[in-house]
Every structure is written in C-alpha cells, then in structure tokens.
Coordinates of C-alpha atoms and ligand atoms in Angstrom, one line a residue:
M190 CA -45.3 192.5 -130.1
V191 CA -44.7 193.3 -126.4
Y192 CA -42.4 196.1 -126.2
N193 CA -40.0 196.2 -123.2
G194 CA -36.9 197.8 -122.4
H195 CA -34.8 196.4 -124.6
T196 CA -37.3 197.9 -127.9
R197 CA -35.4 199.6 -130.4
T198 CA -37.4 203.0 -132.4
C199 CA -37.3 204.2 -135.9
G200 CA -39.4 206.6 -137.0
L201 CA -39.9 208.8 -140.0
I202 CA -39.0 212.2 -140.1
G203 CA -40.9 214.7 -142.4
N204 CA -43.8 217.2 -143.0
P205 CA -46.4 216.4 -143.0
V206 CA -46.0 213.0 -142.0
E207 CA -49.4 212.0 -141.3
H208 CA -50.4 210.0 -144.8
T209 CA -47.2 208.0 -144.3
Y210 CA -47.3 204.3 -144.5
S211 CA -44.2 203.5 -143.1
P212 CA -45.4 202.7 -139.5
L213 CA -47.7 199.8 -141.2
M214 CA -44.9 198.5 -142.9
H215 CA -42.2 199.0 -140.3
N216 CA -44.2 197.3 -137.6
Y217 CA -45.5 194.7 -139.7
L218 CA -41.7 193.2 -140.8
A219 CA -40.8 193.8 -136.8
E220 CA -43.6 191.2 -136.1
E221 CA -43.0 188.8 -139.0
T222 CA -39.1 189.1 -138.4
N223 CA -39.2 189.1 -134.6
I224 CA -37.0 191.7 -134.1
N225 CA -38.0 194.3 -131.1
M226 CA -38.5 197.5 -132.5
V227 CA -41.3 200.1 -132.8
Y228 CA -41.5 202.9 -135.8
V229 CA -43.6 205.9 -135.4
P230 CA -44.0 208.8 -137.4
F231 CA -42.2 212.4 -136.1
L232 CA -43.6 215.8 -137.5
V233 CA -40.9 218.1 -137.8
D234 CA -40.6 221.8 -138.7
A235 CA -37.8 222.9 -141.7
D236 CA -36.4 224.9 -138.8
K237 CA -36.1 222.4 -136.7
V238 CA -33.9 219.5 -139.0
E239 CA -30.3 219.9 -137.5
E240 CA -32.5 219.9 -133.8
A241 CA -34.4 216.4 -135.0
V242 CA -31.5 214.4 -136.5
K243 CA -29.1 215.3 -133.5
G244 CA -31.7 214.9 -130.5
A245 CA -32.9 211.2 -132.5
F246 CA -29.2 210.1 -132.1
A247 CA -29.1 211.3 -128.5
L248 CA -32.3 209.4 -127.9
N249 CA -30.3 206.8 -129.2
L250 CA -33.0 205.9 -132.2
L251 CA -31.5 203.1 -134.5
G252 CA -32.9 205.0 -137.6
C253 CA -34.8 207.2 -139.6
N254 CA -36.8 207.3 -142.7
V255 CA -36.7 211.1 -144.1
T256 CA -39.7 212.4 -146.5
V257 CA -40.5 215.6 -148.1
P258 CA -39.5 218.5 -147.9
H259 CA -36.4 217.2 -145.5
K260 CA -34.4 214.7 -147.6
S261 CA -31.8 217.0 -148.8
A262 CA -32.2 219.1 -145.6
V263 CA -31.0 216.5 -143.7
I264 CA -27.4 215.6 -145.0
P265 CA -25.5 218.1 -143.4
Y266 CA -25.9 216.9 -139.5
L267 CA -24.8 213.5 -141.0
V268 CA -21.2 211.7 -140.1
D269 CA -21.7 210.1 -143.3
V270 CA -23.1 209.5 -146.7
D271 CA -23.7 206.5 -149.4
P272 CA -21.9 207.3 -152.4
L273 CA -25.4 206.8 -154.4
A274 CA -27.2 209.5 -151.9
K275 CA -24.9 211.7 -152.7
R276 CA -25.1 211.3 -156.3
I277 CA -28.9 211.5 -155.8
G278 CA -28.5 214.4 -153.6
A279 CA -31.3 212.9 -151.8
V280 CA -30.8 211.1 -148.2
N281 CA -34.6 208.9 -147.1
T282 CA -32.9 206.6 -144.7
L283 CA -31.0 207.4 -141.4
V284 CA -28.6 204.4 -140.3
R285 CA -27.1 205.0 -136.6
Q286 CA -23.2 204.8 -136.5
E287 CA -20.7 205.7 -133.5
N288 CA -20.9 209.2 -134.1
G289 CA -24.1 209.7 -135.4
F290 CA -26.6 208.8 -138.7
K291 CA -25.3 207.7 -141.9
G292 CA -27.6 209.0 -144.9
Y293 CA -28.1 206.7 -147.6
N294 CA -31.0 206.5 -150.7
T295 CA -33.5 203.5 -150.8
D296 CA -36.1 204.8 -153.0
M297 CA -34.1 204.2 -156.4
P298 CA -32.5 200.5 -154.7
G299 CA -36.1 200.1 -153.8
L300 CA -37.3 200.7 -157.5
Y301 CA -34.4 198.9 -159.1
R302 CA -35.5 196.3 -156.8
A303 CA -39.0 195.8 -157.7
M304 CA -37.9 195.8 -161.7
C305 CA -36.1 193.0 -160.8
K306 CA -38.6 191.0 -159.1
D307 CA -40.4 191.7 -162.4
G308 CA -38.1 190.2 -163.9
V309 CA -37.1 193.6 -166.1
D310 CA -33.4 194.6 -166.1
P311 CA -32.2 198.3 -167.1
K312 CA -28.8 197.1 -168.1
G313 CA -28.4 197.4 -171.7
Q314 CA -31.5 198.6 -172.7
D315 CA -33.4 202.0 -173.9
C316 CA -35.2 204.0 -171.4
L317 CA -37.3 206.7 -171.3
I318 CA -38.1 208.8 -168.3
L319 CA -41.1 211.1 -168.5
G320 CA -40.6 214.1 -166.2
A321 CA -38.3 216.0 -165.0
G322 CA -38.8 216.6 -161.4
G323 CA -37.0 215.3 -158.1
V324 CA -37.9 211.4 -158.7
A325 CA -37.2 211.8 -162.3
R326 CA -33.5 212.9 -161.6
A327 CA -32.7 210.1 -159.2
V328 CA -34.6 207.8 -161.7
A329 CA -31.8 208.5 -164.4
V330 CA -29.1 208.6 -161.4
M331 CA -30.2 204.7 -160.9
L332 CA -30.4 203.9 -164.5
A333 CA -27.1 205.3 -165.2
D334 CA -25.7 203.2 -162.1
K335 CA -27.4 199.7 -163.8
E336 CA -25.6 200.3 -167.2
A337 CA -28.9 201.5 -169.5
Q338 CA -27.6 201.5 -173.0
S339 CA -29.7 205.2 -173.5
I340 CA -31.9 207.4 -171.3
C341 CA -34.3 209.6 -172.6
I342 CA -35.9 212.3 -170.3
L343 CA -39.3 213.5 -171.8
N344 CA -40.9 216.9 -170.2
R345 CA -43.4 219.7 -170.2
T346 CA -41.2 222.0 -169.7
Y347 CA -37.7 220.8 -172.0
E348 CA -34.7 223.1 -169.9
R349 CA -35.4 220.8 -167.0
A350 CA -35.2 217.8 -168.6
A351 CA -32.2 218.9 -170.6
E352 CA -30.5 219.7 -167.0
I353 CA -30.6 216.5 -165.8
A354 CA -29.5 214.9 -169.1
A355 CA -26.6 217.7 -168.6
E356 CA -25.9 216.2 -165.3
I357 CA -25.9 212.7 -165.9
N358 CA -23.7 213.1 -169.1
E359 CA -21.1 214.7 -167.2
M360 CA -21.0 212.1 -164.3
T361 CA -20.8 209.2 -166.9
G362 CA -18.6 210.8 -169.1
R363 CA -20.7 209.9 -172.4
E364 CA -23.7 211.3 -174.3
L365 CA -25.7 208.9 -172.6
A366 CA -29.1 210.9 -171.4
K367 CA -30.8 213.0 -173.7
A368 CA -33.9 215.5 -173.0
M369 CA -37.2 215.8 -175.2
L370 CA -40.3 217.9 -175.0
L371 CA -42.8 214.8 -174.5
S372 CA -44.7 215.8 -177.7
E373 CA -41.7 215.0 -179.2
Y374 CA -42.1 210.6 -178.4
I375 CA -42.9 210.5 -182.2
N376 CA -39.2 211.0 -183.3
L377 CA -38.6 207.8 -181.2
P378 CA -37.4 205.2 -183.4
E379 CA -40.5 202.9 -183.7
D380 CA -38.3 199.5 -183.8
K381 CA -36.8 200.1 -180.5
K382 CA -39.0 198.6 -177.3
Y383 CA -38.6 201.0 -174.6
I384 CA -38.5 200.4 -170.9
A385 CA -40.6 203.5 -169.1
I386 CA -40.8 205.5 -166.4
Q387 CA -43.3 207.7 -165.5
A388 CA -42.1 210.0 -162.8
T389 CA -44.8 213.1 -163.3
T390 CA -47.7 213.6 -160.5
V391 CA -50.1 213.6 -163.9
G392 CA -53.0 211.0 -163.3
M393 CA -52.4 211.2 -159.4
H394 CA -55.6 210.9 -157.1
P395 CA -57.7 212.7 -157.5
N396 CA -57.0 213.7 -161.2
V397 CA -57.0 210.0 -162.6
D398 CA -58.9 210.6 -165.9
N399 CA -55.4 211.9 -166.7
A400 CA -52.1 210.6 -168.4
I401 CA -48.9 212.1 -169.7
I402 CA -49.4 210.7 -173.1
E403 CA -52.7 209.4 -174.0
A404 CA -51.6 208.5 -178.0
D405 CA -51.5 204.3 -178.7
D406 CA -48.4 204.8 -180.7
F407 CA -46.5 206.1 -178.0
Y408 CA -47.4 202.6 -175.9
K409 CA -46.6 200.6 -179.0
R410 CA -42.7 201.6 -178.3
L411 CA -42.6 200.1 -174.8
Q412 CA -41.5 196.8 -173.3
V413 CA -42.9 197.5 -170.1
A414 CA -44.7 200.6 -168.5
Y415 CA -43.6 201.5 -164.5
D416 CA -45.4 204.6 -163.0
L417 CA -44.3 205.6 -160.0
I418 CA -47.7 206.8 -159.0
Y419 CA -49.5 204.1 -156.4
R420 CA -53.0 205.7 -156.1
P421 CA -54.9 205.2 -158.2
G422 CA -53.4 201.4 -158.5
E423 CA -54.1 201.4 -162.2
T424 CA -53.3 204.8 -163.2
L425 CA -54.5 206.2 -167.1
F426 CA -51.0 205.4 -168.5
M427 CA -51.0 201.8 -167.0
K428 CA -54.6 201.3 -168.7
L429 CA -53.7 202.8 -171.8
A430 CA -50.1 200.5 -171.4
R431 CA -52.3 197.3 -171.0
K432 CA -54.4 197.8 -173.9
N433 CA -51.5 198.6 -176.1
G434 CA -50.0 195.5 -174.9
V435 CA -47.9 196.5 -172.5
K436 CA -46.8 195.2 -169.1
A437 CA -47.6 197.9 -166.6
C438 CA -47.1 198.1 -162.9
N439 CA -47.4 201.2 -160.2
G440 CA -45.4 202.8 -157.8
V441 CA -47.0 200.3 -154.8
G442 CA -43.2 197.9 -155.6
M443 CA -41.0 201.3 -155.1
L444 CA -42.4 202.4 -152.2
V445 CA -42.4 198.8 -150.6
Y446 CA -38.8 197.9 -151.3
Q447 CA -37.7 201.5 -150.7
G448 CA -39.1 200.5 -146.8
I449 CA -37.7 196.8 -147.0
I450 CA -34.3 198.1 -147.6
S451 CA -33.9 200.7 -144.8
Y452 CA -35.5 197.8 -142.3
E453 CA -32.4 195.4 -143.5
L454 CA -30.1 198.6 -142.9
W455 CA -31.8 198.9 -139.7
N456 CA -31.7 195.1 -138.4
N457 CA -28.8 193.5 -140.9
I458 CA -31.1 191.3 -142.3
H459 CA -32.5 190.2 -145.9
V460 CA -36.4 190.3 -146.4
S461 CA -37.7 187.6 -149.3
D462 CA -39.5 188.7 -152.1
E463 CA -41.9 186.4 -150.8
E464 CA -42.5 188.5 -147.9
A465 CA -42.4 191.6 -150.3
E466 CA -44.9 190.5 -152.0
I467 CA -46.9 189.8 -149.1
L468 CA -46.0 193.0 -147.7
C469 CA -47.0 194.8 -151.5
R470 CA -50.3 193.3 -150.8
L471 CA -51.2 194.8 -147.3
I472 CA -49.9 198.2 -148.4
T473 CA -52.6 198.0 -151.8
E474 CA -55.4 196.8 -149.2
A475 CA -54.4 199.8 -146.8
L476 CA -54.1 202.4 -149.7
G477 CA -57.7 201.2 -151.1
V478 CA -56.7 201.1 -154.7
Ligands
NAP1040 P1 -42.4 216.7 -158.8 O1 -40.0 217.1 -158.6 O2 -43.3 217.8 -158.1 O3 -42.0 216.8 -160.2 C1 -43.3 217.1 -160.9 C2 -42.9 216.6 -162.7 O4 -44.5 216.5 -163.1 C3 -42.1 217.7 -163.5 O5 -41.6 216.9 -164.1 C4 -43.5 218.2 -164.0 O6 -43.2 219.3 -165.2 C5 -44.4 217.1 -164.2 N1 -46.0 217.9 -164.4 C6 -46.9 218.1 -163.7 N2 -47.9 218.4 -163.9 C7 -47.9 218.1 -164.9 C8 -49.2 218.3 -166.2 N3 -49.9 219.3 -165.8 N4 -48.5 218.4 -167.7 C9 -47.0 217.9 -168.2 N5 -46.1 217.5 -166.9 C10 -46.4 217.6 -165.8 O7 -42.2 215.8 -158.3 P2 -41.4 214.6 -157.6 O8 -41.3 214.3 -155.8 O9 -40.2 214.3 -158.5 O10 -42.6 213.6 -157.9 C11 -42.7 212.9 -159.1 C12 -43.9 211.6 -158.8 O11 -43.5 210.9 -158.2 C13 -45.1 211.6 -158.2 O12 -46.2 211.3 -158.8 C14 -45.0 211.0 -156.9 O13 -46.5 209.9 -156.8 C15 -44.0 209.7 -157.4 N6 -43.4 209.6 -156.2 C16 -43.3 207.8 -156.4 C17 -43.0 207.3 -155.1 C18 -43.4 205.6 -154.7 O14 -42.7 205.2 -153.6 N7 -43.7 205.0 -155.8 C19 -42.2 208.2 -154.2 C20 -41.9 209.4 -154.0 C21 -42.4 209.8 -155.2 P3 -43.0 220.7 -165.6 O15 -41.2 220.3 -165.0 O16 -42.9 220.9 -166.3 O17 -42.9 221.4 -164.1

C-alpha cells in the first residue's frame, strides 16, 4: 500500500491498546480490497474520551473502533447511536457522519455472522449463556433479537444472571430468559439440544486447565458449543464439548467478523466469507494458538 494525500485513517481508541490485532486485520483488508486506508492504535485515558472522539472527528478520521474501558463512555459524544448498540449499551465502532460520529456495536453482529458461517442459527433454538458479564449481556440481547426460542443464563453469581434475564424479559415483553446458578445445569431437560455460548473468562490463557463446567453430562445436552475466548485456540470447554461429540468453536470468528463489519461500515463494501476465512487463519497464526 502506498500512503499519500488521499489516505484515510481509522484507529482503535482504548486503554490498553498494545494487545490489539485490529491493525493487522484492517491493514490486511485495506490491502486486499485495494482501499487507501490505514489503521492505527490510539491509547486514550479515561478522562480524555471526549477530547479523543471530538479530536478524531476534527482530524477527519474515517472511523474508529472503541475497546475497553471506553465502550460506553464514548456514547455521550456521538451524534447518533444505532438501535442495537443502544440496547446493548456499548459502542465498539464509530462511523463518520456529516456532524460527528455515529456509534455501532459490531461485536454481536460479528458473533452472529460467525455462527451463520458455521451453519448455526439461534432462531427457534434453546440457548445457554455461561456467564453474566458485559459480553454475556450483549449475547443475550443478540439471541433475543435473533428470535431464540429460550435463553438460559447460568452464572456463578445468580443475581447478575437474574438482572440480565429481567432486562431481556422487559425488552421482549415475555418470559424469554431465565437465570440459573452454574450448578443448576443438572435441572436442564436432557431431551433438549442447546446452543451454548461460553462468555466467562474461565479457561482463558494462562489458566488453560479450567472450564466453567467440567461434567460430561452438561456437554451431552449441547448441539454446539461456542467459547468466546480465543486464546488458547482450543479451550478445555471446547475439548470437553468435542469429547462428547459436540461441535465446538472458539472466539476468533467473532473477533474477525466484528472487525469485518466495522470495515464494511467505514468503506461501504462487503467482505466475503472466503476472505473472512483467510483472515481467521491470519489472526490464528498471529495469536500463536
Ligand atoms: P466480565 O464482564 O469480567 O465477566 C466475567 C464473567 O466470568 C462473569 O460472569 C463472572 O462470574 C465469570 N467468572 C469469572 N471468573 C470465574 C470463576 N472463577 N468461576 C466462575 N465464573 C467466573 O467479562 P466480559 O468482558 O463479559 O468478557 C467475557 C469473555 O468474553 C472473556 O473471556 C473475553 O475473552 C471474551 N471476549 C471475546 C471477544 C471476541 O471477540 N471473541 C470479545 C470480547 C470478549 P461472576 O458474575 O460470578 O463474577
């Protein structure tokens, strides 16, 4: 890529940003799709979020990604927020408009697109979410949006799961979601085959010998197991699922598709699943997993 006076800039606002794979992804996509764009990390302190968003617009940036801890903090400084990002309460992508940036959440559409590529559609399916943190909450919103048949949120701390379930039920106006303690999985009917999404930090590098639930009879209740962790590439949760004959996927697909959707929003193009597959391999290699 030759950078010149027409080069557009995008970047990542967060703290820390040193660990990011987004520059690799977006600069690769720019090269592959022949778009004169460069992507760089921007380390932004919590008390500088407003200045960063306004400054990025003033500097004519095409767009930005936003990562922890600023995904909610940027919202007051945007001219518009996409309805899904509003429901999730977190923005990870800023797209330039005439008078400022519009905020989107591409994490959950990213997970959904990764699932679709794997031939998994939550519509009409019984789903389990393991965990009740920020990502689990967003997953619950996505599953409700995609018309899951039921959503069961299992967490170590019951109250956090109950809070998300109540929000989802209020949002949808029906008893779609319920909360359970992790140990209560044994009460799940054995004749159902659930889509499970592992959204806790358990099993993440370096604690690779842990899984959120280790009993085989849990995995026997699943049709597919998604671990949102991407390091290691095969978590113990995934190993246990596979041992019990269940298809298992890691979080690389979500990571790659959230980036792709941001890139598509900035450049108004479509990135194919074949290109996404190449990118997944590239990121997997870079992660060394
Ligand atoms: P978070 O808000 O910190 O939530 C952590 C969750 O893990 C909580 O439900 C917590 O339960 C549970 N947990 C932590 N330690 C536990 C333990 N020892 N035993 C049982 N439960 C435990 O985290 P988050 O931001 O939602 O992130 C969740 C996961 O998503 C992370 O693994 C992250 O790597 C992954 N992620 C993936 C992508 C991607 O692109 N693939 C993007 C973002 C995040 P309590 O409520 O009981 O504390």
